């Protein structure tokens, strides 16, 4: 006796269609993950493949190949030609509108990226200016300390000389 499937065919198809609507490619692994890691990969693959094959069938039965557009009555043929023209015109406008919308979206995204990078650049420039100010301040303090060090070194040398003179006088007075 076969066991019952963990998930139904409809659940598999619904999960795959949900993935498609989110712009994802519904492969068996992704479908299984969407089903909460339930169902066998081979079964999921076969059900989804069968659904796709049926979905991709032509919109009409082409077994009536003996009829052509030219063999239809003139009014039907004219109406079909008018309809084809309108559909073609509508599809052209849809394609142009889609391109225009995509272009606007791209430009908005580009401006957003430019603004973000400009802010980051300003932050780095400000950091560089701050670092330059710190370096200049430290160099100035270093120069002041060097002048003070030179003065103290001269004062120390003078005191050493005076100390040596005093020792000499002291030795002379003792001796």
Tab-separated table of C-alpha atoms in Angstrom:
chain	number	residue	atom	x	y	z
A	1	UNK	CA	0.000	0.000	0.000
A	2	UNK	CA	1.477	3.356	-1.047
A	3	UNK	CA	1.725	6.094	1.479
A	4	UNK	CA	-0.001	9.414	0.972
A	5	UNK	CA	2.037	12.261	-0.462
A	6	UNK	CA	3.259	14.869	2.001
A	7	UNK	CA	2.084	17.681	-0.251
A	8	UNK	CA	-0.564	17.829	-2.923
A	9	UNK	CA	0.082	18.663	-6.548
A	10	UNK	CA	-1.825	21.914	-6.116
A	11	UNK	CA	0.373	22.919	-3.157
A	12	UNK	CA	3.459	22.309	-5.294
A	13	UNK	CA	2.067	24.348	-8.182
A	14	UNK	CA	0.930	27.166	-5.870
A	15	UNK	CA	4.337	27.331	-4.200
A	16	UNK	CA	6.072	27.458	-7.594
A	17	UNK	CA	3.738	30.169	-8.877
A	18	UNK	CA	4.336	32.187	-5.702
A	19	UNK	CA	8.073	31.952	-6.351
A	20	UNK	CA	7.543	33.155	-9.926
A	21	UNK	CA	5.491	36.118	-8.710
A	22	UNK	CA	8.371	37.119	-6.433
A	23	UNK	CA	10.720	37.018	-9.423
A	24	UNK	CA	12.432	33.803	-8.366
A	25	UNK	CA	13.077	30.781	-10.590
A	26	UNK	CA	11.003	27.869	-9.298
A	27	UNK	CA	13.385	24.915	-9.324
A	28	UNK	CA	12.621	21.780	-7.276
A	29	UNK	CA	14.876	22.826	-4.389
A	30	UNK	CA	13.325	26.287	-4.121
A	31	UNK	CA	9.808	24.839	-4.362
A	32	UNK	CA	10.600	22.297	-1.629
A	33	UNK	CA	11.983	25.052	0.597
A	34	UNK	CA	8.817	27.115	0.016
A	35	UNK	CA	6.815	24.052	1.106
A	36	UNK	CA	8.674	23.955	4.414
A	37	UNK	CA	11.158	21.266	3.297
A	38	UNK	CA	8.339	18.825	2.594
A	39	UNK	CA	7.953	16.604	-0.442
A	40	UNK	CA	10.349	14.645	-2.610
A	41	UNK	CA	12.480	16.527	-5.126
A	42	UNK	CA	11.774	14.050	-7.947
A	43	UNK	CA	8.001	14.295	-7.434
A	44	UNK	CA	8.123	18.086	-7.180
A	45	UNK	CA	10.184	18.253	-10.372
A	46	UNK	CA	7.833	16.002	-12.338
A	47	UNK	CA	4.687	17.815	-11.194
A	48	UNK	CA	6.143	21.263	-11.935
A	49	UNK	CA	7.517	20.122	-15.298
A	50	UNK	CA	4.146	18.635	-16.288
A	51	UNK	CA	2.409	21.864	-15.250
A	52	UNK	CA	4.879	23.970	-17.266
A	53	UNK	CA	4.467	21.738	-20.313
A	54	UNK	CA	0.681	22.105	-20.173
A	55	UNK	CA	0.922	25.811	-19.475
A	56	UNK	CA	3.141	26.395	-22.479
A	57	UNK	CA	0.719	24.713	-24.908
A	58	UNK	CA	-0.650	26.953	-27.659
A	59	UNK	CA	-3.812	28.913	-26.964
A	60	UNK	CA	-5.771	27.038	-29.627
A	61	UNK	CA	-5.895	23.646	-31.263
A	62	UNK	CA	-3.986	23.837	-34.525
A	63	UNK	CA	-5.551	20.695	-35.972
A	64	UNK	CA	-7.592	22.821	-38.370
A	65	UNK	CA	-4.627	23.567	-40.597
A	66	UNK	CA	-6.786	23.482	-43.727
A	67	UNK	CA	-8.238	26.905	-42.891
A	68	UNK	CA	-6.225	30.033	-43.497
A	69	UNK	CA	-6.966	33.682	-42.900
A	70	UNK	CA	-7.477	34.159	-46.641
A	71	UNK	CA	-10.132	31.412	-46.761
A	72	UNK	CA	-12.346	33.223	-44.222
A	73	UNK	CA	-15.146	35.520	-45.369
A	74	UNK	CA	-14.011	39.084	-46.043
A	75	UNK	CA	-15.698	40.571	-42.979
A	76	UNK	CA	-14.002	38.030	-40.690
A	77	UNK	CA	-10.648	38.542	-42.368
A	78	UNK	CA	-10.973	42.335	-42.123
A	79	UNK	CA	-11.995	42.089	-38.459
A	80	UNK	CA	-9.039	39.804	-37.742
A	81	UNK	CA	-6.671	42.187	-39.526
A	82	UNK	CA	-8.098	45.122	-37.548
A	83	UNK	CA	-7.766	43.163	-34.305
A	84	UNK	CA	-4.190	42.133	-35.158
A	85	UNK	CA	-3.357	45.764	-35.896
A	86	UNK	CA	-4.864	46.931	-32.602
A	87	UNK	CA	-3.088	44.222	-30.625
A	88	UNK	CA	0.195	45.025	-32.371
A	89	UNK	CA	-0.286	48.736	-31.665
A	90	UNK	CA	-1.163	48.033	-28.021
A	91	UNK	CA	1.868	45.775	-27.596
A	92	UNK	CA	4.144	48.412	-29.107
A	93	UNK	CA	2.790	51.005	-26.679
A	94	UNK	CA	3.150	48.572	-23.792
A	95	UNK	CA	6.764	47.894	-24.750
A	96	UNK	CA	7.503	51.621	-25.016
A	97	UNK	CA	5.782	52.314	-21.680
A	98	UNK	CA	7.687	49.454	-20.026
A	99	UNK	CA	10.971	50.789	-21.404
A	100	UNK	CA	10.094	54.309	-20.235
A	101	UNK	CA	9.165	53.052	-16.753
A	102	UNK	CA	12.350	50.995	-16.527
A	103	UNK	CA	14.398	53.983	-17.639
A	104	UNK	CA	12.782	56.213	-14.991
A	105	UNK	CA	13.361	53.559	-12.338
A	106	UNK	CA	16.990	53.267	-13.412
A	107	UNK	CA	17.456	57.049	-13.282
A	108	UNK	CA	15.886	57.264	-9.804
A	109	UNK	CA	18.103	54.441	-8.591
A	110	UNK	CA	21.148	56.064	-10.166
A	111	UNK	CA	20.366	59.401	-8.492
A	112	UNK	CA	19.911	57.613	-5.181
A	113	UNK	CA	23.271	55.867	-5.573
A	114	UNK	CA	24.948	59.127	-6.586
A	115	UNK	CA	23.511	60.880	-3.520
A	116	UNK	CA	24.663	58.068	-1.249
A	117	UNK	CA	28.160	58.113	-2.714
A	118	UNK	CA	28.263	61.919	-2.556
A	119	UNK	CA	27.404	61.793	1.149
A	120	UNK	CA	30.105	59.201	1.741
A	121	UNK	CA	32.588	61.316	-0.218
A	122	UNK	CA	31.715	64.398	1.846
A	123	UNK	CA	32.187	62.348	5.016
A	124	UNK	CA	35.637	61.249	3.833
A	125	UNK	CA	36.558	64.813	2.840
A	126	UNK	CA	35.509	66.073	6.274
A	127	UNK	CA	37.535	63.294	7.920
A	128	UNK	CA	40.540	64.263	5.809
A	129	UNK	CA	40.165	67.947	6.732
A	130	UNK	CA	39.891	67.012	10.391
A	131	UNK	CA	42.963	64.799	10.137
A	132	UNK	CA	44.896	67.638	8.438
A	133	UNK	CA	43.919	70.031	11.226
A	134	UNK	CA	45.035	67.498	13.842
A	135	UNK	CA	48.362	66.975	12.062
A	136	UNK	CA	48.947	70.743	11.821
A	137	UNK	CA	48.073	71.205	15.500
A	138	UNK	CA	50.392	68.363	16.522
A	139	UNK	CA	53.207	69.749	14.342
A	140	UNK	CA	52.744	73.167	15.951
A	141	UNK	CA	52.835	71.631	19.436
A	142	UNK	CA	55.909	69.628	18.425
A	143	UNK	CA	57.659	72.797	17.229
A	144	UNK	CA	56.837	74.546	20.535
A	145	UNK	CA	58.114	71.559	22.512
A	146	UNK	CA	61.290	71.466	20.392
A	147	UNK	CA	61.940	75.167	21.107
A	148	UNK	CA	61.360	74.525	24.820
A	149	UNK	CA	63.644	71.474	24.666
A	150	UNK	CA	66.389	73.501	22.980
A	151	UNK	CA	66.037	76.226	25.652
A	152	UNK	CA	66.194	73.655	28.455
A	153	UNK	CA	69.207	71.967	26.832
A	154	UNK	CA	71.057	75.328	26.707
A	155	UNK	CA	70.059	76.059	30.299
A	156	UNK	CA	71.261	72.583	31.361
A	157	UNK	CA	74.584	73.069	29.553
A	158	UNK	CA	75.035	76.454	31.247
A	159	UNK	CA	74.237	74.940	34.653
A	160	UNK	CA	76.709	72.099	34.046
A	161	UNK	CA	79.410	74.609	33.246
A	162	UNK	CA	78.576	76.694	36.325
A	163	UNK	CA	78.488	73.521	38.434
A	164	UNK	CA	81.905	72.482	37.132
A	165	UNK	CA	83.272	75.953	37.908
A	166	UNK	CA	81.810	75.795	41.419
A	167	UNK	CA	83.338	72.357	42.010
A	168	UNK	CA	86.661	73.669	40.810
A	169	UNK	CA	86.475	76.658	43.175
A	170	UNK	CA	85.369	74.401	45.993
A	171	UNK	CA	88.274	72.007	45.391
A	172	UNK	CA	90.664	74.942	45.199
A	173	UNK	CA	89.345	76.347	48.466
A	174	UNK	CA	89.708	72.968	50.236
A	175	UNK	CA	93.045	72.265	48.950
